[in-house]
Coordinates of C-alpha atoms and ligand atoms in Angstrom, one line a residue:
X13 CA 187.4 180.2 -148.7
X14 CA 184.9 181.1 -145.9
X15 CA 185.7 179.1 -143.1
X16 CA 189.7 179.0 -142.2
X17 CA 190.1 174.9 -141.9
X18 CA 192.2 173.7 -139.3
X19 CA 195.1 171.3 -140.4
X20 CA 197.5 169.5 -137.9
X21 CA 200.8 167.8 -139.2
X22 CA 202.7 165.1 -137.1
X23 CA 206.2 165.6 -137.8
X24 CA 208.2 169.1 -138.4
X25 CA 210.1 167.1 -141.1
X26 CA 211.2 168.3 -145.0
X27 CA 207.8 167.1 -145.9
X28 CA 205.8 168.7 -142.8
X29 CA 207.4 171.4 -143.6
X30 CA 207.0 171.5 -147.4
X31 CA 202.9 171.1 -146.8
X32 CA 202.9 173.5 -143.7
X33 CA 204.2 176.2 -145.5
X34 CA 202.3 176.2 -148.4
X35 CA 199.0 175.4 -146.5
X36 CA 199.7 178.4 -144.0
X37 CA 200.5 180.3 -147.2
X38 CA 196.7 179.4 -148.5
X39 CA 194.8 180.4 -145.2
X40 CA 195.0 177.4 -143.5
X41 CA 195.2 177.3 -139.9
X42 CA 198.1 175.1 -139.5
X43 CA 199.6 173.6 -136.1
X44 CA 202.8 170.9 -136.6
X45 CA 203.3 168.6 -133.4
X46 CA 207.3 167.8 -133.1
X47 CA 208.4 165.3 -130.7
X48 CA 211.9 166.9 -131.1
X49 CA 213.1 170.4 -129.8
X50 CA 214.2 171.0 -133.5
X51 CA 213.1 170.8 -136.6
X52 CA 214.3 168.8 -139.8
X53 CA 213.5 165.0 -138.7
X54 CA 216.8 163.3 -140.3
X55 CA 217.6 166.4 -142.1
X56 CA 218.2 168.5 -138.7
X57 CA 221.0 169.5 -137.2
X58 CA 223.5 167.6 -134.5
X59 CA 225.3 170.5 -132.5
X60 CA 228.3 169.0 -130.1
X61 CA 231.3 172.1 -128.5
X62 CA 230.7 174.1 -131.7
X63 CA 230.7 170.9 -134.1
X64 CA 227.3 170.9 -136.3
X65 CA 226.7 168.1 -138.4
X66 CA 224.1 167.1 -140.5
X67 CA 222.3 163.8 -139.2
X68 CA 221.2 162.6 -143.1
X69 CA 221.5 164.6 -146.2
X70 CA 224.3 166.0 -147.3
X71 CA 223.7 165.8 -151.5
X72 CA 221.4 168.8 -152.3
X73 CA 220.1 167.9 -156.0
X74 CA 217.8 169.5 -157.5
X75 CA 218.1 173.0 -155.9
X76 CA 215.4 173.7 -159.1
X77 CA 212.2 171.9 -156.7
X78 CA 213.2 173.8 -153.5
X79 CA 213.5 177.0 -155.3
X80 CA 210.1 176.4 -157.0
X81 CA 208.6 175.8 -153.6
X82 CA 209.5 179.2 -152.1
X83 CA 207.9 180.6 -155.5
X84 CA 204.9 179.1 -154.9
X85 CA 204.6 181.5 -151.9
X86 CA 206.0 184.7 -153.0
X87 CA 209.8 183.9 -151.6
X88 CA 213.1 183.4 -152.9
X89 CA 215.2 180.6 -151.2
X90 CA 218.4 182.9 -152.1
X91 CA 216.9 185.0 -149.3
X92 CA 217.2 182.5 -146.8
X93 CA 220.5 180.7 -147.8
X94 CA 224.0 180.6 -148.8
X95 CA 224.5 178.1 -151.6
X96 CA 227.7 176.9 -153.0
X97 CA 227.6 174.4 -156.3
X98 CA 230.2 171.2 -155.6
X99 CA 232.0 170.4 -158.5
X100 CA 233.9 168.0 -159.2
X101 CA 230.7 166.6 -157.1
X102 CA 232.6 163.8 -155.7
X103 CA 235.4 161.6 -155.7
X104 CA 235.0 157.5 -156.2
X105 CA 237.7 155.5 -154.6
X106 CA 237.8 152.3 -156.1
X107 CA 240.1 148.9 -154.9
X108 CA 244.0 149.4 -156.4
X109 CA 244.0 152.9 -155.4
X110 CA 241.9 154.0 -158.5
X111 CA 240.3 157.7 -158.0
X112 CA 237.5 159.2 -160.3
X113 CA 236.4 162.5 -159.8
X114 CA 232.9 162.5 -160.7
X115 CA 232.0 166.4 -162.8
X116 CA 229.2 168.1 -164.6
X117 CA 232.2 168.8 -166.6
X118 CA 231.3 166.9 -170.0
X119 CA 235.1 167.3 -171.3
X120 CA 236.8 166.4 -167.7
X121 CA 234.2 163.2 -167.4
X122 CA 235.1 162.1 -170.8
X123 CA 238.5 162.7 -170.5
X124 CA 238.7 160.6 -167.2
X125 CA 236.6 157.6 -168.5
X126 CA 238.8 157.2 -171.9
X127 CA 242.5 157.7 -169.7
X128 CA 241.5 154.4 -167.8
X129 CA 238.7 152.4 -170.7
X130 CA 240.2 153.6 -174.2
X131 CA 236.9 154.4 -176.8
X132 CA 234.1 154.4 -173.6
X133 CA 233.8 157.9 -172.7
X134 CA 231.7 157.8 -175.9
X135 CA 229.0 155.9 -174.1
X136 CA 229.0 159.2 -172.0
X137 CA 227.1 161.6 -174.7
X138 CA 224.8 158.7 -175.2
X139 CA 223.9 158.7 -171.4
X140 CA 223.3 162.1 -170.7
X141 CA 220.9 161.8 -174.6
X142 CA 218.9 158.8 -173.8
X143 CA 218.4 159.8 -170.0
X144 CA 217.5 162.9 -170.9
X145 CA 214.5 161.7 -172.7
X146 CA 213.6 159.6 -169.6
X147 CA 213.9 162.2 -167.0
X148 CA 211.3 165.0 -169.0
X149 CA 208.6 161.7 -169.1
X150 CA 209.0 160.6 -166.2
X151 CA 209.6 163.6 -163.7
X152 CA 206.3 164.7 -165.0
X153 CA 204.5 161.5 -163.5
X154 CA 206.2 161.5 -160.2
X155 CA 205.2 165.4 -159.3
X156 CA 201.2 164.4 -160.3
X157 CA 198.9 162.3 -157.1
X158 CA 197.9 158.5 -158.0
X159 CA 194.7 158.4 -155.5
X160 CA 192.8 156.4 -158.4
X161 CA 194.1 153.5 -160.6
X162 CA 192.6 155.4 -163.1
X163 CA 195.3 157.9 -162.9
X164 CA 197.8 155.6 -164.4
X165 CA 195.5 156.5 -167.7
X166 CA 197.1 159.9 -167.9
X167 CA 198.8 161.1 -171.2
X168 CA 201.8 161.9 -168.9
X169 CA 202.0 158.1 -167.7
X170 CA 201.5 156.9 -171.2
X171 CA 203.4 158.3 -172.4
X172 CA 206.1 157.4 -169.7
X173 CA 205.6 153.5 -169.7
X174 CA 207.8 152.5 -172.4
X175 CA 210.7 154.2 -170.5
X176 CA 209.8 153.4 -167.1
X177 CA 212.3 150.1 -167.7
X178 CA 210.3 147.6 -166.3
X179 CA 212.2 144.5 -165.9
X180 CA 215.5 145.9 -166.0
X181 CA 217.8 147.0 -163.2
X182 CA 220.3 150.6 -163.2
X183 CA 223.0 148.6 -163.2
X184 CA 221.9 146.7 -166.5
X185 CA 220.5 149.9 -168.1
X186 CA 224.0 151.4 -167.5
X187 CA 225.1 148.6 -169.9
X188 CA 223.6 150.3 -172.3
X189 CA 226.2 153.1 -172.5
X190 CA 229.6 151.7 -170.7
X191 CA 231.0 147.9 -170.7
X192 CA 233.3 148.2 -168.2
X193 CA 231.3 147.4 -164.6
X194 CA 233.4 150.5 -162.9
X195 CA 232.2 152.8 -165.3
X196 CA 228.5 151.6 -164.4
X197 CA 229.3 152.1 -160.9
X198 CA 230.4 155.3 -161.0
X199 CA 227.0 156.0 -162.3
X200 CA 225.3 153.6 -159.8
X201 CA 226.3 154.9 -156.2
X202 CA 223.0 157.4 -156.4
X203 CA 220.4 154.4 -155.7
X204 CA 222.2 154.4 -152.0
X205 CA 219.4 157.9 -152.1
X206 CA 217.0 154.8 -152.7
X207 CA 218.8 152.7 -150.2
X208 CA 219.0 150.1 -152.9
X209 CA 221.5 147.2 -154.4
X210 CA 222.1 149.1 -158.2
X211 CA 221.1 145.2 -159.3
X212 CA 217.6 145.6 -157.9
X213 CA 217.4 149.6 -158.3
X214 CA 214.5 149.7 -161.4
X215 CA 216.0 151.0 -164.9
X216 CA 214.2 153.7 -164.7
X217 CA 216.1 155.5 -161.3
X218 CA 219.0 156.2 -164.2
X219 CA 217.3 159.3 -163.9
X220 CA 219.2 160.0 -161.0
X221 CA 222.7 159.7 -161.6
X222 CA 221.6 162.3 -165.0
X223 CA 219.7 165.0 -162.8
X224 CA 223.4 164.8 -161.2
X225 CA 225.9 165.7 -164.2
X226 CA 223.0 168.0 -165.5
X227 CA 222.0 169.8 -162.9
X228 CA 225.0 169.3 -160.2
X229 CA 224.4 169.0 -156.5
X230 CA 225.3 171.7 -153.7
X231 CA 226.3 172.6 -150.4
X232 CA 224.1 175.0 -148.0
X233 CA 226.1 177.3 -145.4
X234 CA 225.6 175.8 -142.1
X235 CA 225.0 172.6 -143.6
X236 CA 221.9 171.0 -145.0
X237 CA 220.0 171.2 -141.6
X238 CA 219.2 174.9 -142.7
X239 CA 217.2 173.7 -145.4
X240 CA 214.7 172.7 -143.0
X241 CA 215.5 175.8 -140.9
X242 CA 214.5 178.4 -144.0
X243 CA 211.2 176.6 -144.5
X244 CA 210.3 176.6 -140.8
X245 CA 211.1 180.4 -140.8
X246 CA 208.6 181.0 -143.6
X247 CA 206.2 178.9 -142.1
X248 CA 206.2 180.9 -139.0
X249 CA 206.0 184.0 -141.6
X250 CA 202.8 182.7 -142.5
X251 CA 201.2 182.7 -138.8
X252 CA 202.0 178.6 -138.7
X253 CA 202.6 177.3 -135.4
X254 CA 205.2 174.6 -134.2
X255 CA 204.6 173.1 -130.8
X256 CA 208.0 171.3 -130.1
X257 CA 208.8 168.5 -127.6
X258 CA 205.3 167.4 -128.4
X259 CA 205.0 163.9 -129.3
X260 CA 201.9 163.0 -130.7
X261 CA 200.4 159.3 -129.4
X262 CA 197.9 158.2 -131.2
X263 CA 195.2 159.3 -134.2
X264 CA 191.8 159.8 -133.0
X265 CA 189.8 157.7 -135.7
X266 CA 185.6 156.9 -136.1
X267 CA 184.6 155.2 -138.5
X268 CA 188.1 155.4 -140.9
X269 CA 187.7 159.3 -140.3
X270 CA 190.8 160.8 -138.4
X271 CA 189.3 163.3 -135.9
X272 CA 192.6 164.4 -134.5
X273 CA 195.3 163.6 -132.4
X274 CA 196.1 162.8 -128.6
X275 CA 199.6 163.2 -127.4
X276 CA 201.8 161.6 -125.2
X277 CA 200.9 164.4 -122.5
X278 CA 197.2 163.0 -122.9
X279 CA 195.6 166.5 -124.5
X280 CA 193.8 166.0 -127.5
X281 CA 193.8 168.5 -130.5
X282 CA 191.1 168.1 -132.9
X283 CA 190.9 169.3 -136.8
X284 CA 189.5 169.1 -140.3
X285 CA 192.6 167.1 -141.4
X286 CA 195.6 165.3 -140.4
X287 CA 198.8 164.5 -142.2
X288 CA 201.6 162.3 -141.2
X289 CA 205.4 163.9 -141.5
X290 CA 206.2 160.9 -139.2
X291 CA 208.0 158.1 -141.2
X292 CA 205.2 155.9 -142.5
X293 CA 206.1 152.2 -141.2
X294 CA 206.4 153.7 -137.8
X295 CA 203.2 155.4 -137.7
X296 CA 201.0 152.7 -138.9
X297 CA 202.9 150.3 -136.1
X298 CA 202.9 153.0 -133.6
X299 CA 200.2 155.5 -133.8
X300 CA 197.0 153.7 -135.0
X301 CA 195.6 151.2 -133.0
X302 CA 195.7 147.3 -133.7
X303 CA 193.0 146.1 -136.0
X304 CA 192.1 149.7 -137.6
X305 CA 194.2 148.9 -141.0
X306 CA 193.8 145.9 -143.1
X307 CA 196.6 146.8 -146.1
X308 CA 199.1 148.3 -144.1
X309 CA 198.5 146.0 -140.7
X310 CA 201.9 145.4 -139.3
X311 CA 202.0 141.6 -140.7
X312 CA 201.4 143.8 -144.0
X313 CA 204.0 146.0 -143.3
X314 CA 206.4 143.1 -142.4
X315 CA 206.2 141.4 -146.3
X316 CA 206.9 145.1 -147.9
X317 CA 210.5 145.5 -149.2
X318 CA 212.5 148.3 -147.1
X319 CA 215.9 149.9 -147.6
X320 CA 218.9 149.7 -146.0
X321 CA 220.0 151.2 -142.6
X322 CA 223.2 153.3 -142.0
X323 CA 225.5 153.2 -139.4
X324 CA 226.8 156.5 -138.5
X325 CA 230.0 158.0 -137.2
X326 CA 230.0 161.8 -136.8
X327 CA 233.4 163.2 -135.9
X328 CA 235.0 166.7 -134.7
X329 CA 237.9 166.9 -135.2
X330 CA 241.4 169.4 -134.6
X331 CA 242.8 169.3 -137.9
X332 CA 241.6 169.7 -141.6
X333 CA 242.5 166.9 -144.1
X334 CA 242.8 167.4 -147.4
X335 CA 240.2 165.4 -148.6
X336 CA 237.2 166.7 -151.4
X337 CA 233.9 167.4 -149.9
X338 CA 232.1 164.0 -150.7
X339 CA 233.9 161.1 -151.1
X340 CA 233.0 157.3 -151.7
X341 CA 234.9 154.4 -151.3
X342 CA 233.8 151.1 -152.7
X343 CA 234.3 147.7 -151.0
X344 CA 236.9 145.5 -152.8
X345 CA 234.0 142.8 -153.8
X346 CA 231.0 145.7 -154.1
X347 CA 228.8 143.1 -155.3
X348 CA 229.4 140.6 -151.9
X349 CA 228.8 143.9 -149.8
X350 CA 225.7 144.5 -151.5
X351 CA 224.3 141.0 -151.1
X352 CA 225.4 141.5 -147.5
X353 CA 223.8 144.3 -147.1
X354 CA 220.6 144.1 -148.7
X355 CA 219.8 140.3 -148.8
X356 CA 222.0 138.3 -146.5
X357 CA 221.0 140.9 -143.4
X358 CA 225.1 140.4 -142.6
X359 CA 227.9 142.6 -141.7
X360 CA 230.4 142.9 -144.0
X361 CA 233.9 143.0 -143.1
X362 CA 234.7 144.6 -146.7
X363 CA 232.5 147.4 -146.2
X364 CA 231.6 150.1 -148.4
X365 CA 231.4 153.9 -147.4
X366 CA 231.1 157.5 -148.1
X367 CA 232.8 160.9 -145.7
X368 CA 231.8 163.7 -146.2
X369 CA 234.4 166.7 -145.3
X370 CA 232.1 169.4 -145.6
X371 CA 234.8 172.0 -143.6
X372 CA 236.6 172.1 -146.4
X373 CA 233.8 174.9 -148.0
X374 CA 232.1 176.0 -145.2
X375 CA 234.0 177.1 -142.0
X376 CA 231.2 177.6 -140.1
X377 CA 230.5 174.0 -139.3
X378 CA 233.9 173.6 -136.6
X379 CA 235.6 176.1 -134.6
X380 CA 238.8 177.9 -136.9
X381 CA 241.1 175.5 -137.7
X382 CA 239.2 172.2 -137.1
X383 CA 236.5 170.1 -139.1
X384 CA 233.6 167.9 -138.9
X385 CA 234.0 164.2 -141.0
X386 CA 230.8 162.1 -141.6
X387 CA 230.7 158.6 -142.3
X388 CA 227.9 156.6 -143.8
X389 CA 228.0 152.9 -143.8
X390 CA 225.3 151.3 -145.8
X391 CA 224.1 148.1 -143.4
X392 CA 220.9 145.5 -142.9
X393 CA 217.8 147.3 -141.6
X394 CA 216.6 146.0 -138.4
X395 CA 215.4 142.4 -140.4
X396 CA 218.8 141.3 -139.6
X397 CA 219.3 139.7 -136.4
X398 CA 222.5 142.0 -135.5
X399 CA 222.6 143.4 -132.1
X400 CA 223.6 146.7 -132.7
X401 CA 223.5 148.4 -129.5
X402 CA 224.9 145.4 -127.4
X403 CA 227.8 145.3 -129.3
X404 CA 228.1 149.2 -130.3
X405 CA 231.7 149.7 -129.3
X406 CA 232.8 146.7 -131.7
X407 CA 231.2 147.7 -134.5
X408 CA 232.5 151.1 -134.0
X409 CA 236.1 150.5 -133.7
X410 CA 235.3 147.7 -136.9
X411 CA 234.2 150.6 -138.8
X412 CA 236.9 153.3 -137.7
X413 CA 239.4 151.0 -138.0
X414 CA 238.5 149.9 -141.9
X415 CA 238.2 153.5 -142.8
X416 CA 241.3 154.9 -141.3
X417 CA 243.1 151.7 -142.8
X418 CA 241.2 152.7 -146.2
X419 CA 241.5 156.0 -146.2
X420 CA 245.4 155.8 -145.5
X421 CA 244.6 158.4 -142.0
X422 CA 246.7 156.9 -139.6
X423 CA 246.4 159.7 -137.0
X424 CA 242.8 160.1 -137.0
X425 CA 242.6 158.8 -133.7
X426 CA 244.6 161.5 -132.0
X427 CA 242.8 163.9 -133.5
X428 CA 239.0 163.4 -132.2
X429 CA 237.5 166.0 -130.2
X430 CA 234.1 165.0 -130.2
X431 CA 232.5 161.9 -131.0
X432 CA 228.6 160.5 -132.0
X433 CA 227.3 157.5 -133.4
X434 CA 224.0 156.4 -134.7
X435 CA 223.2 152.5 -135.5
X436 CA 220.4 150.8 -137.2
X437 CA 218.9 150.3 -133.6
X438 CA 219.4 154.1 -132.9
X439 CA 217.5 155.2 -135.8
X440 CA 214.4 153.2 -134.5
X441 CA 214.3 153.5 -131.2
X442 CA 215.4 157.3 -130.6
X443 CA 214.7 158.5 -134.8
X444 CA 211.0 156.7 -134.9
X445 CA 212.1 155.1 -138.1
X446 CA 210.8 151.6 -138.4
X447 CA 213.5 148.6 -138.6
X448 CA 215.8 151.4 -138.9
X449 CA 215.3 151.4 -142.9
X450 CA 216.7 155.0 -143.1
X451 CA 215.1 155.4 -146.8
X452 CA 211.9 154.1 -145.6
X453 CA 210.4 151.3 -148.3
X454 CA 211.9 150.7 -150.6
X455 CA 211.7 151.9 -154.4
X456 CA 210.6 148.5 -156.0
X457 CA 208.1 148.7 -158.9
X458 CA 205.3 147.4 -156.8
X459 CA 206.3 149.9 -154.3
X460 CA 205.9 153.0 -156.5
X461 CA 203.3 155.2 -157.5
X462 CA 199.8 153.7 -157.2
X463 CA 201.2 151.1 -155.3
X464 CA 203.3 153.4 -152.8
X465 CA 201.3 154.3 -149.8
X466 CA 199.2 157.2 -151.4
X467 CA 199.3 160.8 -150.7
X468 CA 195.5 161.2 -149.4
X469 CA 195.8 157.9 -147.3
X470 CA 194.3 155.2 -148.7
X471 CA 192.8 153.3 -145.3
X472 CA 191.5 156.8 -143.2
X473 CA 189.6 159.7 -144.1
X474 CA 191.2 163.2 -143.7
X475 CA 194.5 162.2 -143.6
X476 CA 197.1 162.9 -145.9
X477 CA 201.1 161.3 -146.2
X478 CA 203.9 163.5 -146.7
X479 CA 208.0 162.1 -146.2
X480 CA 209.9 159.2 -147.4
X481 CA 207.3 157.0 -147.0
X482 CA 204.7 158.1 -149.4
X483 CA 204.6 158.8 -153.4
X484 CA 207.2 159.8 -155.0
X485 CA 209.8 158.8 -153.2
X486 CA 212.7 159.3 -150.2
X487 CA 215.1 161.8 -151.5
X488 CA 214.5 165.5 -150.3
X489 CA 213.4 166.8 -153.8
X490 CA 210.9 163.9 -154.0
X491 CA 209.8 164.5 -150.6
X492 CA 209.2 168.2 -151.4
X493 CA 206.7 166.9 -154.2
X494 CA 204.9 164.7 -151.2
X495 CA 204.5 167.9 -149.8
X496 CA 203.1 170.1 -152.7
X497 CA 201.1 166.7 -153.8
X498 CA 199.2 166.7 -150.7
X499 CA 199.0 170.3 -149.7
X500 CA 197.4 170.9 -153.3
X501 CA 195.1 167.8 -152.5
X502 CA 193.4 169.8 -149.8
X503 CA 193.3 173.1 -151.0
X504 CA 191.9 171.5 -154.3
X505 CA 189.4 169.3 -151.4
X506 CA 188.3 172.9 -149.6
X507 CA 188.2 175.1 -152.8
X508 CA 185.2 172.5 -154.0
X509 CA 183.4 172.8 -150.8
X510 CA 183.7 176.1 -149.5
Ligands
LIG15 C1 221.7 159.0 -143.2 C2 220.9 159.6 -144.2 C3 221.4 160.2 -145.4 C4 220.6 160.8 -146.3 N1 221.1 161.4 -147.4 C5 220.3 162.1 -148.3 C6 220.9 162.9 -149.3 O1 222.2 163.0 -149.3 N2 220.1 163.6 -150.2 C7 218.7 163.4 -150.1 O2 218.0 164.0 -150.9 N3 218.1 162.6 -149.1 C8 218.9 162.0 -148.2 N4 218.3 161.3 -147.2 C9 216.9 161.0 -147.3 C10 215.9 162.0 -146.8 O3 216.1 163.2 -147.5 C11 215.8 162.3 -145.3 O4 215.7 161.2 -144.6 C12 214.7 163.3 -144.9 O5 214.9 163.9 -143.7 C13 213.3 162.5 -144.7 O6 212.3 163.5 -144.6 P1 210.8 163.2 -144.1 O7 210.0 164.4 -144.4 O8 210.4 161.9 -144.8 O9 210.8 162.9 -142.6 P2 211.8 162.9 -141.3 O10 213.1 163.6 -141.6 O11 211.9 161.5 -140.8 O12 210.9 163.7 -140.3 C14 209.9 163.2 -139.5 C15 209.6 164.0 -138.3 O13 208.6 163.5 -137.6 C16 208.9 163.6 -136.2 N5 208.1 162.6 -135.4 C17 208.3 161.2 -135.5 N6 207.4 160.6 -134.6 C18 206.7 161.6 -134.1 C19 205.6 161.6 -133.2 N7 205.0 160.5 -132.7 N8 205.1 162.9 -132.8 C20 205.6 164.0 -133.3 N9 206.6 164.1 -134.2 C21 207.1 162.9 -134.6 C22 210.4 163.3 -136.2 O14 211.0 163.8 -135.0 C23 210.8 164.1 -137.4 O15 211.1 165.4 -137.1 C24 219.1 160.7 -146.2 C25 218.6 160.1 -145.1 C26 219.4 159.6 -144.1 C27 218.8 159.0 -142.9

């Protein structure tokens, strides 16, 4: 390459990141704009009196696409981390006080499944078969681009369509290999990554629940913040640049081309291509002006199906209980809590949950002798017509109250040293992320693939999607792809040309 192209990225999140490194890597000149004096977007760090938390992610799967990542430029992620492998991965706390530790063991899952369904746990070898089969076709056609219908005419996606499941939820595919409906939902929690109901989830995300038992899930020292950390370190090792507390305004566009960027400061930074990081609703609403996009206008954007929000409760605490790493507790009536959730818009009083006690491997998160708890509440995106912030204090002590109560941790309470809490209104006025949908759209066929918004930007000229937001999907390993997707997308663009 002769000239060194010039590429800025809005948004120092896993996907910024993912296509900043490996563009720096490939002598690109490459500047990320943060708003943020950190990096990581929903995967960074929250630091209170020597309490660090994670803000989103806690279940590191596929450790296989991060490692591969750092490959890709000459690193090893071992280099930059401490990982530890959970397992049993997590515990499932069902109504009547029934507990299921969920392994990669084969012989421990098996053994759990047939002490409470007698002549099940056979469905188990069937699963991990079956699923098997599904995850080598279909991996293979979320890590290629789908710029062109024509791309659907692959041998990989062929070959892939008979197992996509089309017209079938997870939940009913599950029914395939268990009867009982808590067996299925042990293997159905995953689609919350998808911020789905498991009766909407498409068939085909059973892939999920088996990269899980096969592959297992970990825990990174320091939390999973430091994920984002390592790759911002590389990028820096190869001459990137991160301006923080730099919030870009607006895209400079002529003629569908994006020029560059003006930020809230009013300088303007100009280069041969641009590529969002910044969650995709949010930047189509926010950053382009009114009238420049006719398939994603905002009255566009307002028909497309979107996850679920969280509400958050991040604790430090004195003590440390004796409670697994991850943990999820299911609302008596799961279903009703669902429907809440997803298509009523309502709050359930019956809620559903999942604490994370991540102290209990890593002492580095809270000063000796005391812990960090997590709570996740799956609730209605900011469709609903709840007024979160108004009523903030309510819904907190609702929330605390029903886990302590659930949880059977009376003194709690007593024990909190420092306190944060993130609601759906939160994580779109101060997180950028658009009616709060904290999974961004949602994974619905027509939502997927061609028909996600597409890695080189369908609407604008040089400009390029990487995130939650944008093919293949909103867990990190997917968003890693975004980021190899469209960073290969431009090299492959400039390679041509120069
Ligand atoms: C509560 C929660 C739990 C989750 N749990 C898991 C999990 O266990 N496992 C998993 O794999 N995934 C999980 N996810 C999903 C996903 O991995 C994370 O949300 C991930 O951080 C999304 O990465 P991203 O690259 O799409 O962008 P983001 O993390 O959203 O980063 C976008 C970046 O853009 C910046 N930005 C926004 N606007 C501007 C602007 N105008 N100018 C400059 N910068 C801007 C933001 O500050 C941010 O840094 C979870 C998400 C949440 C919210």
């Amino acid at each position: 390459m002769n000239k060194k192209r010039k590429i800025i990225i809005v948004g120092a999140g896993p996907g910024g990141l993912a296509a900043g490194m490996i563009l720096a890597h490939n002598n690109f000149e490459v500047k990320i704009y943060e708003r943020e004096d950190k990096v990581g977007g929903r995967n960074r760090s929250i630091n209170i009196n020597g309490y660090t938390f994670d803000t989103g992610p806690t279940f590191f799967m596929m450790k296989f696409i991060y490692d591969q990542l750092f490959e890709m430029i000459g690193r090893k992620s071992e280099d930059y981390l401490k990982f530890t492998k959970i397992d049993p991965m997590y515990r499932l706390n069902f109504s009547n006080n029934r507990v299921f530790d969920s392994t990669t063991n084969l012989e421990d899952m098996a053994d759990q499944i047939e002490k409470t369904f007698p002549g099940e746990s056979k469905g188990l070898m069937r699963f991990k078969e079956k699923e098997r089969k599904r995850y080598q076709k279909l991996y293979k056609c979320l890590e290629k681009d789908y710029t062109h219908w024509w791309d659907f005419l692959r041998p990989q996606f062929i070959e892939a369509l008979p197992i996509l499941g089309i017209g079938k939820s997870l939940f009913s595919n599950l029914g395939n290999y268990f009867k009982p409906e808590l067996i299925r939902l042990i293997f159905t929690f995953q689609s919350k990554y998808l911020g789905m109901s498991p009766w909407e989830c498409p068939a085909g995300f059973t892939i999920i629940p088996y990269i899980e038992h096969e592959f297992g899930i970990y825990h990174v020292e320091g939390g999973l913040n430091q994920t984002s950390m390592a790759m911002a370190n590389v990028f820096n090792e190869e001459g990137g640049n991160i301006k923080f507390s730099t919030e870009v305004k607006r895209l400079i566009i002529e003629n569908r081309k994006v020029l560059g960027v003006e930020l809230s400061n009013g300088e303007k930074d100009f280069a041969d291509e641009v590529i969002i990081n910044a969650d995709f609703a949010y930047s189509m609403t926010h950053l382009i002006e009114k009238g420049e996009l006719k398939k994603y206008s905002k009255k566009k954007l307002d028909e497309k199906k979107y996850s679920c929000s969280t509400f958050m409760i991040y604790l430090g605490i004195d003590k440390i209980y004796d409670l697994p790493h991850h943990n999820i507790y299911f609302a008596d009536d799961y279903r009703g809590n669902i429907e809440d959730v997803f298509n009523r818009k309502e709050i359930s009083k019956d809620f559903s949950f999942y604490v994370q006690n991540a102290s209990i491997v890593d002492k580095t998160l809270a000063p000796k002798g005391k812990s960090t708890l997590y709570f996740l509440i799956p609730v209605p995106n900011n469709f609903s017509a709840i007024k979160w912030n108004e009523e903030k204090e309510k819904f907190k002590k609702m929330y605390l109250d029903g886990v302590i109560n659930r949880m059977g941790i009376t003194d709690l309470k007593e024990h909190i040293e420092v306190e944060k809490i993130i609601t759906p209104s939160d994580w779109e006025s101060e997180y950028n992320v658009y009616k709060g949908a904290t999974f961004n759209l949602a994974h619905n066929l027509q939502q997927m693939l061609y028909f996600r918004p597409r890695n080189k930007f369908e609407e604008l000229n040089n400009c390029y999607l990487v995130g939650g937001g944008t093919h293949p999907g909103s867990g990190l390993p997917t968003i890693y792809e975004s980021g190899k997707i469209s960073a290969k997308l431009i090299i492959e663009k400039y390679k041509k040309r120069d």
